Coordinates of C-alpha atoms in Angstrom, one line a residue:
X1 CA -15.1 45.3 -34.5
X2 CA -12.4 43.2 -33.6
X3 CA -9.5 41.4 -35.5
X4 CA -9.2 37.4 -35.5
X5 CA -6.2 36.2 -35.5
X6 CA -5.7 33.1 -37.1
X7 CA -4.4 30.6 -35.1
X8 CA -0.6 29.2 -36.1
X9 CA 2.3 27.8 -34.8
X10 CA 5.8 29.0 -36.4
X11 CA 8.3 26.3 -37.5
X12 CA 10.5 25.8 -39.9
X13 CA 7.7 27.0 -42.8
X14 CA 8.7 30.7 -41.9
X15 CA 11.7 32.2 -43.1
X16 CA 13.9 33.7 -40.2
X17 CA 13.0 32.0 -37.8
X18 CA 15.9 30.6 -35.6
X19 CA 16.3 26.9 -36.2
X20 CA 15.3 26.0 -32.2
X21 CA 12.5 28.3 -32.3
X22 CA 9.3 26.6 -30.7
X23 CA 6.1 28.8 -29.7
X24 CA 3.9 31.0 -31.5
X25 CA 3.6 34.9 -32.6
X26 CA 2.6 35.9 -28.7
X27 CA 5.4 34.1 -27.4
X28 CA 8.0 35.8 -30.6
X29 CA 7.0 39.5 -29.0
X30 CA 9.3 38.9 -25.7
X31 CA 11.9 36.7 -26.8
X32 CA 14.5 39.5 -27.6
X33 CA 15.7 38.0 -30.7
X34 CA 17.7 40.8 -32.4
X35 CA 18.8 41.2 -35.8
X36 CA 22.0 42.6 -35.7
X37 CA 22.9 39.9 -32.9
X38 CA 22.3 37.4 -35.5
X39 CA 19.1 35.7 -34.1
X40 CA 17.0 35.2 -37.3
X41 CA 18.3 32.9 -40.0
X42 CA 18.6 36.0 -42.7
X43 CA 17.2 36.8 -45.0
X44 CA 14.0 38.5 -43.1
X45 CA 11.9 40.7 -43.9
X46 CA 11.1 43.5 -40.8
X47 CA 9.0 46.6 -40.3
X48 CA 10.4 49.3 -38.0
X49 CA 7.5 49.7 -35.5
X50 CA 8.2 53.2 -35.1
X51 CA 7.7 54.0 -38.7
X52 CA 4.3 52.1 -38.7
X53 CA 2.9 54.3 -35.5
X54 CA 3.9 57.5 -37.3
X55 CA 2.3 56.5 -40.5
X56 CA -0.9 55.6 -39.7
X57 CA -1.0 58.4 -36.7
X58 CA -0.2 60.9 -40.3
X59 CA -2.9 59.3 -42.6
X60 CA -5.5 59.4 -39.7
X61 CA -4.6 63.3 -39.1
X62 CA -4.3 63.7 -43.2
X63 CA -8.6 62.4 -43.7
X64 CA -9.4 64.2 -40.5
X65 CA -8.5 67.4 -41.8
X66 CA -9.5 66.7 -45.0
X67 CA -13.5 65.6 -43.9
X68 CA -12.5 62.5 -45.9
X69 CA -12.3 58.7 -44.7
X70 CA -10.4 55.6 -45.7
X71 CA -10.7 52.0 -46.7
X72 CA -7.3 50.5 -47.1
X73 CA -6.8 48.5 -49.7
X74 CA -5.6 45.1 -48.1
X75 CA -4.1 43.4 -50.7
X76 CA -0.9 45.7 -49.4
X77 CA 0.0 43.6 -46.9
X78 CA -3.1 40.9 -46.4
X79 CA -2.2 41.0 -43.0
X80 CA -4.8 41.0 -40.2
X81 CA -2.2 42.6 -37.0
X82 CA -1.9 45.5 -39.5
X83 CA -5.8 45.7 -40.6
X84 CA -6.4 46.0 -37.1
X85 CA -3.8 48.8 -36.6
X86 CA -5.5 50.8 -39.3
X87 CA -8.9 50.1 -38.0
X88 CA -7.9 51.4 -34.6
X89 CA -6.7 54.8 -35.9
X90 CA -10.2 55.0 -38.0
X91 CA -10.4 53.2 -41.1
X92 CA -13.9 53.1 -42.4
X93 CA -13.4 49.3 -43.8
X94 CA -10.8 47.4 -46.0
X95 CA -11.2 47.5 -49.5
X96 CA -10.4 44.5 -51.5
X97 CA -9.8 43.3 -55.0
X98 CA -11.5 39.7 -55.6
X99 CA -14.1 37.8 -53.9
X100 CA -11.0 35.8 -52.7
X101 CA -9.7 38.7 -50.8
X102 CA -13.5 38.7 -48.8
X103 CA -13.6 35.9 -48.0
X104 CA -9.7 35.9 -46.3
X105 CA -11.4 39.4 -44.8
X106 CA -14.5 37.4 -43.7
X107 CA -12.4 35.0 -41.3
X108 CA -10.4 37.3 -39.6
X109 CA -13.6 39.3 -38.7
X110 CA -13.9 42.5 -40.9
X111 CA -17.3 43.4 -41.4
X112 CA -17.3 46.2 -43.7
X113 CA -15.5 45.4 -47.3
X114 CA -15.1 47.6 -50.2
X115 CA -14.6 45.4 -53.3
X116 CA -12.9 47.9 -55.8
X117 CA -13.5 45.8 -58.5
X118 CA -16.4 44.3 -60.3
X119 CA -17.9 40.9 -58.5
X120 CA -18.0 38.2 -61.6
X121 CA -18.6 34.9 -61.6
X122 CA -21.3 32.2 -60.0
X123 CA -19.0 31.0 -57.1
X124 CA -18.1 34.6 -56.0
X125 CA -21.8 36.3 -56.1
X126 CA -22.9 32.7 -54.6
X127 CA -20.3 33.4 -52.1
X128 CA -20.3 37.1 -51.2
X129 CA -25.0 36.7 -51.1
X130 CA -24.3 33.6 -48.8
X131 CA -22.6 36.1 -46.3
X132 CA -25.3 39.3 -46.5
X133 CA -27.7 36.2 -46.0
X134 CA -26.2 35.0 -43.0
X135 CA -25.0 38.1 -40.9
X136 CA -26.9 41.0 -41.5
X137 CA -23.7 43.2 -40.2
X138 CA -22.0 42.6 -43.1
X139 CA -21.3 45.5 -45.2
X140 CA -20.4 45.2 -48.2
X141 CA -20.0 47.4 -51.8
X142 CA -18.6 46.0 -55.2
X143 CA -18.2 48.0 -58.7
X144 CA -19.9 47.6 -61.8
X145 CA -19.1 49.6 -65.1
X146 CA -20.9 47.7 -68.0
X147 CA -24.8 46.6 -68.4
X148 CA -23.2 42.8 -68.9
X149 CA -22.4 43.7 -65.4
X150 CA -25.4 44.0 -63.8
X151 CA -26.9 41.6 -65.7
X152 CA -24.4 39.1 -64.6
X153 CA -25.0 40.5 -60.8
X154 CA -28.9 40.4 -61.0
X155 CA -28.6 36.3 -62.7
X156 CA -26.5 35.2 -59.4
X157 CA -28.1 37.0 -57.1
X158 CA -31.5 35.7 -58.5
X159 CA -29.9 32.4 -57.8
X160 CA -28.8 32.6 -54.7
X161 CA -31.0 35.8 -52.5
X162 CA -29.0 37.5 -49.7
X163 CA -32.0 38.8 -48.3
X164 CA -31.3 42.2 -49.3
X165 CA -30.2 44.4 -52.1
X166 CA -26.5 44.1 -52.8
X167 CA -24.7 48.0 -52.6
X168 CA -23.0 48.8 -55.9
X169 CA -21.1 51.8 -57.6
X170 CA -20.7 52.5 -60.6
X171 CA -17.3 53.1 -61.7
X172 CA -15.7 55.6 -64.8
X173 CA -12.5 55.2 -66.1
X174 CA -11.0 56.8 -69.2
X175 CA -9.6 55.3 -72.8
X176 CA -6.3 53.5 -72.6
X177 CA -7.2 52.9 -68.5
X178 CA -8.2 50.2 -66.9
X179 CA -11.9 49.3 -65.7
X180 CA -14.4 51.8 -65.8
X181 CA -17.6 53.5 -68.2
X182 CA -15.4 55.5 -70.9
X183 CA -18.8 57.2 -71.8
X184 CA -21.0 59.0 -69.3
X185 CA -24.0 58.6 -71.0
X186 CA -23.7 54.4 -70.6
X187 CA -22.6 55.2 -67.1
X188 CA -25.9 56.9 -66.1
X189 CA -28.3 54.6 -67.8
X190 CA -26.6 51.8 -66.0
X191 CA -27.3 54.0 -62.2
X192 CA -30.5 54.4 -63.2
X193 CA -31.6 50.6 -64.2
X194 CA -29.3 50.0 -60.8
X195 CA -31.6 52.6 -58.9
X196 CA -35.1 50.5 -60.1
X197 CA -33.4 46.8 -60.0
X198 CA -34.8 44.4 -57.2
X199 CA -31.3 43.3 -56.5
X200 CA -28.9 45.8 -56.4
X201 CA -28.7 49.5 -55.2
X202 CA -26.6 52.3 -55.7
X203 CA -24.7 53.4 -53.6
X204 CA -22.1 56.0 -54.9
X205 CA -19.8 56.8 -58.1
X206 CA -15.9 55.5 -58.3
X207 CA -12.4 55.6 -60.5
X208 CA -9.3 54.6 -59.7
X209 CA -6.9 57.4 -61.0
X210 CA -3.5 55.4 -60.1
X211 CA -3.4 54.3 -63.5
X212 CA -1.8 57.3 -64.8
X213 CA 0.5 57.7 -61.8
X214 CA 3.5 57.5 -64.4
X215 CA 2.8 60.5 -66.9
X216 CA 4.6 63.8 -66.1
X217 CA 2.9 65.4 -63.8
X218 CA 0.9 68.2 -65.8
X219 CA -0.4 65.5 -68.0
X220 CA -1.1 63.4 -65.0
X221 CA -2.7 65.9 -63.2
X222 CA -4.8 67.2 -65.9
X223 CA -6.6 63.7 -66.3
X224 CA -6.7 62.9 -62.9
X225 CA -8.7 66.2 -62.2
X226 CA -10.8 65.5 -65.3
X227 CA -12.0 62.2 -63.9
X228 CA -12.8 63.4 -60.8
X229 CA -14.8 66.0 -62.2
X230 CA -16.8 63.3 -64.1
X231 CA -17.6 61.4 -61.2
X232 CA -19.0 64.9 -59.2
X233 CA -21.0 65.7 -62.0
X234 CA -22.4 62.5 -62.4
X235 CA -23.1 62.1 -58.6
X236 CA -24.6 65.2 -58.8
X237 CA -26.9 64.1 -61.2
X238 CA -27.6 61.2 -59.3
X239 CA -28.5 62.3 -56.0
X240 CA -30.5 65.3 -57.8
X241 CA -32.4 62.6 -59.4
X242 CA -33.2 60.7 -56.5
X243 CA -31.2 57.8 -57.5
X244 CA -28.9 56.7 -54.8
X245 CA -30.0 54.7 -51.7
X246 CA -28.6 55.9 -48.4
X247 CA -25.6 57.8 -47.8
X248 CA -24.3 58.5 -51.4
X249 CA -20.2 57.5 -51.6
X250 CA -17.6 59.0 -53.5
X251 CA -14.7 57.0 -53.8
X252 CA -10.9 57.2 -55.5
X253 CA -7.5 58.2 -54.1
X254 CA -4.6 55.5 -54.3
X255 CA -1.2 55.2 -52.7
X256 CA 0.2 58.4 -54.4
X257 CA -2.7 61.2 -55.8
X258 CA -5.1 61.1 -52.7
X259 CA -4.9 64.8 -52.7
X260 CA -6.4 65.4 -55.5
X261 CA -9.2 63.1 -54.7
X262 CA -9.5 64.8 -51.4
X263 CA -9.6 68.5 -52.8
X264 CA -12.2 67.7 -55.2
X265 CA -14.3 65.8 -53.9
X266 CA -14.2 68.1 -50.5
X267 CA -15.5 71.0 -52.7
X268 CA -18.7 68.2 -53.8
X269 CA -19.3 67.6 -50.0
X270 CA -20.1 71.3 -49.6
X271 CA -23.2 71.2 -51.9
X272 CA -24.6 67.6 -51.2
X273 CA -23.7 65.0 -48.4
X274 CA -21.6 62.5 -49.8
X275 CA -19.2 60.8 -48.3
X276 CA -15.6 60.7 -49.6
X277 CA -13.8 57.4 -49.0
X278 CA -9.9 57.3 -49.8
X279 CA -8.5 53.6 -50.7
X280 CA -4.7 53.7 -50.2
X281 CA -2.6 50.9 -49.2
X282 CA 1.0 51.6 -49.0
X283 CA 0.8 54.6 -46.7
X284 CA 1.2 52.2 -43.9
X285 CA 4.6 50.7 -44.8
X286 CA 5.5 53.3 -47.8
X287 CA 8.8 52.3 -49.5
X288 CA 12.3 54.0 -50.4
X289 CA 11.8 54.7 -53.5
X290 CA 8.4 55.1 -55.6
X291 CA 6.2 56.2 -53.5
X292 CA 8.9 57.7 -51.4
X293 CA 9.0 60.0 -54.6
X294 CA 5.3 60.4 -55.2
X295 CA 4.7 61.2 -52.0
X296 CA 7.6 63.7 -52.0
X297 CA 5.4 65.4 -54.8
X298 CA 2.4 65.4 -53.3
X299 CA 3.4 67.5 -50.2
X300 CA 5.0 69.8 -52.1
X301 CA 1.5 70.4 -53.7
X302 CA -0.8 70.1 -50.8
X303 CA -0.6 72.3 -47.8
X304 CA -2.2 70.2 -45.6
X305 CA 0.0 67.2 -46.3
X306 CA 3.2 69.7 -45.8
X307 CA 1.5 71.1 -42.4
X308 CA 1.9 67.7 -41.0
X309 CA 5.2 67.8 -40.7
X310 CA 7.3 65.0 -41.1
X311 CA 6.0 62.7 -44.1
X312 CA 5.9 59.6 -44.7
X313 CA 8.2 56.8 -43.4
X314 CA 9.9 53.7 -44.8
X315 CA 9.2 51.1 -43.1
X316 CA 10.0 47.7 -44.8
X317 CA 13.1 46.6 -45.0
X318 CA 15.3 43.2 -45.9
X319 CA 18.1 42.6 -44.2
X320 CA 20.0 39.7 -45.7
X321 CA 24.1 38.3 -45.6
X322 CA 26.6 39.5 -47.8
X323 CA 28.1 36.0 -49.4
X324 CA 30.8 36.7 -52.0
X325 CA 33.0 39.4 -53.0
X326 CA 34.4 38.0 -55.9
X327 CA 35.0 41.1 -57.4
X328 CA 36.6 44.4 -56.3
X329 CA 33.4 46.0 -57.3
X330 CA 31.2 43.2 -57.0
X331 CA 29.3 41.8 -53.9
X332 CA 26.7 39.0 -53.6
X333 CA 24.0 39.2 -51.3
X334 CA 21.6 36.1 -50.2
X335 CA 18.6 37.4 -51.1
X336 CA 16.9 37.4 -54.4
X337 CA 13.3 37.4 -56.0
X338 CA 12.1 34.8 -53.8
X339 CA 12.5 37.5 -50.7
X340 CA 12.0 41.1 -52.0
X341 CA 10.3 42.6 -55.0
X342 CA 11.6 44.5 -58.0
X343 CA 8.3 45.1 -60.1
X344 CA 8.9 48.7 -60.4
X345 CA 12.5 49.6 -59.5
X346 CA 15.6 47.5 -58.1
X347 CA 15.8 47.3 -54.1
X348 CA 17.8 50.3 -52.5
X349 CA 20.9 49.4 -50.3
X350 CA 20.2 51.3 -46.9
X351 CA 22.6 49.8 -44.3
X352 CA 25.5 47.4 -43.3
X353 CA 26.6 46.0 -40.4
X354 CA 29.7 43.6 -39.5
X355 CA 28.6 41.1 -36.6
X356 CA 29.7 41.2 -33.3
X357 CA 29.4 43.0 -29.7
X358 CA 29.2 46.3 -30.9
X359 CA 27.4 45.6 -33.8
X360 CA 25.7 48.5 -35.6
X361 CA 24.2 49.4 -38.4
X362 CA 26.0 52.3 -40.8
X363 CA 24.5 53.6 -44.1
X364 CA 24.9 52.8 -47.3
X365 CA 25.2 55.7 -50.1
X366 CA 24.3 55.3 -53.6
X367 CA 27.3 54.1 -54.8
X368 CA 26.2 50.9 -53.5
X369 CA 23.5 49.5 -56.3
X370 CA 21.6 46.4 -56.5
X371 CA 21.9 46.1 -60.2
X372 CA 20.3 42.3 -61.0
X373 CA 18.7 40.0 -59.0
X374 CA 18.6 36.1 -59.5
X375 CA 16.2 33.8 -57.3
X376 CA 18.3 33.6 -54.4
X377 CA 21.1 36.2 -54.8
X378 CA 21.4 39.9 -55.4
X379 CA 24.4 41.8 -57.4
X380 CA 25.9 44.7 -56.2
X381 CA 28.0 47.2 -57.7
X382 CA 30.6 48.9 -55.2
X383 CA 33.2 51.0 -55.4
X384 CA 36.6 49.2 -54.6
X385 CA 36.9 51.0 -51.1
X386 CA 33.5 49.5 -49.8
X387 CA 33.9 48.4 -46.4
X388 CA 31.4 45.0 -47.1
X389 CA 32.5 41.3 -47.2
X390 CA 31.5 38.3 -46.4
X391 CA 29.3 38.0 -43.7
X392 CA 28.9 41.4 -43.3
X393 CA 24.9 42.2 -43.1
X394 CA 22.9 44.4 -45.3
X395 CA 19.6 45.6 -45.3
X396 CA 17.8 47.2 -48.7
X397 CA 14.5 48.7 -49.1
X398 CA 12.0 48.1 -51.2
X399 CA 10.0 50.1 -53.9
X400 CA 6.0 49.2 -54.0
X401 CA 5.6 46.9 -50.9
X402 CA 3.0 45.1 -52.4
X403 CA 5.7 42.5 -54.2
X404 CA 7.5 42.5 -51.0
X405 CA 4.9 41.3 -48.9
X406 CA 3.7 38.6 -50.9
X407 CA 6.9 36.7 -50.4
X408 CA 6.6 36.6 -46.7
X409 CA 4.2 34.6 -44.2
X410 CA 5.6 36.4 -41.6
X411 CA 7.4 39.6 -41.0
X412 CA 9.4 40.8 -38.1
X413 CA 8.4 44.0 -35.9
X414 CA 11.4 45.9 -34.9
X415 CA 12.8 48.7 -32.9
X416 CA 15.2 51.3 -33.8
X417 CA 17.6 49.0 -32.3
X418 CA 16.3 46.3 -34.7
X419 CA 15.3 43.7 -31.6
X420 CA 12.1 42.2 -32.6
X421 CA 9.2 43.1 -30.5
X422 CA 6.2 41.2 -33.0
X423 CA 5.3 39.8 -35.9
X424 CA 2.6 40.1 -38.8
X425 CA 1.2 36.9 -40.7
X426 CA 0.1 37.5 -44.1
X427 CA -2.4 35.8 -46.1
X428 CA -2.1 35.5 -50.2

């Protein structure tokens, strides 16, 4: 399978751009446009290419060793150069979160989507039947974890036949959670009507046990393994039974607790042949802060993930002007919420570098703190001997790339001497 690549010309729509440019991405790989040499308008977002090839080259050793495959989740990045990075080092599909997010998967040429979430609605299941109708490659999987559900499934598909039987799993989750059966009981009666319906099939058993990525880690773990252990037993059951059709699927593992997943669901895989599909999304870029931390954690508690060596790498970053110091200890940066995200922690201040021949870039310790940000400008607490002013460059990192990425048509592919070498378009 190949990626398509949208066709689009970049103007003065993307941000960064130099105000002359004229061309397109293909033509923005050789033109040696450099950050520190002040070629992009700042702020811009760029991904250190370096960083990418390591991560994806470390996630593709991580499910080899681990008998286990992945679907990233898309809505990371909705970018199609960096879907068709992962699905070069392996990924078994792209899993994604609304019939919205198909459909965006459908034009750039993916054939194999895991929808982790239930498929609601007449447009959407007219939608997602209207593709298994017309291309009998396509491959796809959605959840359901109610009867209302099904019903709802086996109404639109009535409506409007794919041709086939549409591939479901039923999904568990846990009180307090998000989606999901809370009782096991419901959750088997529903793969059983699934398993004699006329319309859909099933296909495997799913959770998503992010949710309690925040709870001290005993707590944490202790539900994460429990859940897991629901959805082996009730697989179990299942394929005993004679319920699932083809390859049964076991499915979990976000951005930060795929470890467990893998462990546990590697120990099912030695009794019965079901295949174990990891979902993360921000292993690819990773961030400098939250995950940098979870991720931190979860090597220290896998020995396969600590036998890889080096882990995971930042690779988002926003480098951006310093505009004011108006304040011994206070600096203003031009970038704000419209450029970089803040849902779960404040950007990190990584580097700064003054303009000019010799331009490069020097670190920034902690006592450098982005400590609000306004639409358009970022406040910074320094200490009086800080070396920034005005004009000065910094770049910060991010923490969860997902509310980074969405604020950017394109991003810039760097080198380790920050000269861009590519681009990625994204699509929200």
């Amino acid at each position: 399978m190949s990626i398509i690549l949208p066709p689009e010309s970049l103007d003065w729509r993307i941000k960064g751009l130099p105000a002359a440019w004229r061309g397109d991405a293909a033509t923005l790989t050789g033109a040696g446009l450099s950050v520190l040499g002040e070629d992009l308008m700042l702020p811009a977002a760029v991904l250190r290419r370096s960083a990418l090839e390591h991560n994806s080259r470390w996630m593709k050793r991580f499910t080899e060793l681990t008998g286990t495959l992945i679907a990233p989740h898309g809505k990371t990045t909705m970018s199609p150069e960096l879907f068709a990075m992962q699905m070069a080092d392996g990924a078994w599909g792209i899993t994604a979160a609304n019939a919205c997010h198909v459909r965006a998967y459908r034009a750039f040429g993916i054939d194999k989507i895991f929808m982790a979430n239930q498929l609601v609605g007449r447009e959407n299941i007219a939608y997602v039947a209207a593709e298994l109708r017309d291309d009998p490659d396509f491959d796809f999987y959605c959840l359901v974890d109610s009867m209302q559900a099904i019903d709802l499934l086996e109404a639109g598909l009535a409506a409007t036949p794919p041709g086939r039987r549409l591939q479901v799993l039923v999904e568990l989750g846990f009180p307090g959670g998000r989606t999901g059966f809370r009782d096991d009981a419901e959750a088997l009666a529903a793969a059983e009507r699934i398993a004699a319906s006329p319309h859909v099939c099933l296909r495997g058993i799913e959770a998503f046990e992010g949710i309690v990525q925040g709870l001290e880690a005993a707590e944490r773990d202790a539900k994460v393994n429990a859940l897991l252990q629901r959805i082996v037993r009730l697989a179990e059951h299942c394929y005993d039974t004679g319920l699932f059709s083809g390859e049964p699927i076991l499915s979990a593992g976000g951005s930060s607790l795929f470890d467990h997943v893998a462990r546990t669901f590697g120990e099912a895989r030695k009794g019965r042949p079901f295949l174990v599909l990891l979902r993360s999304g921000c292993y690819l870029v990773h961030d400098s802060h939250f995950y940098q931390q979870l991720i931190d954690q979860l090597e220290a508690r896998s020995p396969i993930a600590a036998g890889l060596g080096e882990g995971l790498r930042p690779a988002l970053e926003v480098w951006a002007y310093v505009h004011s110091r108006p304040e011994p200890t206070r600096v203003i940066a031009g970038l704000g919420k419209r450029d970089i995200g803040e849902d779960v922690a404040r950007p990190t201040p990584l580097a700064w570098a003054r303009p000019g021949p010799n331009a490069a870039p020097l670190p920034l310790g902690d006592t450098h703190r982005v400590v609000r940000l306004d639409d358009q400008h970022a406040y910074l607490d320094v200490p009086a001997d800080s070396p920034l002013q005005p004009g000065d460059m910094i770049s910060l990192g991010i923490s969860h790339p997902c509310t980074t990425f969405d604020k950017w048509r394109l991003l810039y592919i760097v080198d380790d001497a920050l000269i861009v070498t590519g681009s990625v378009r994204t699509y929200f």
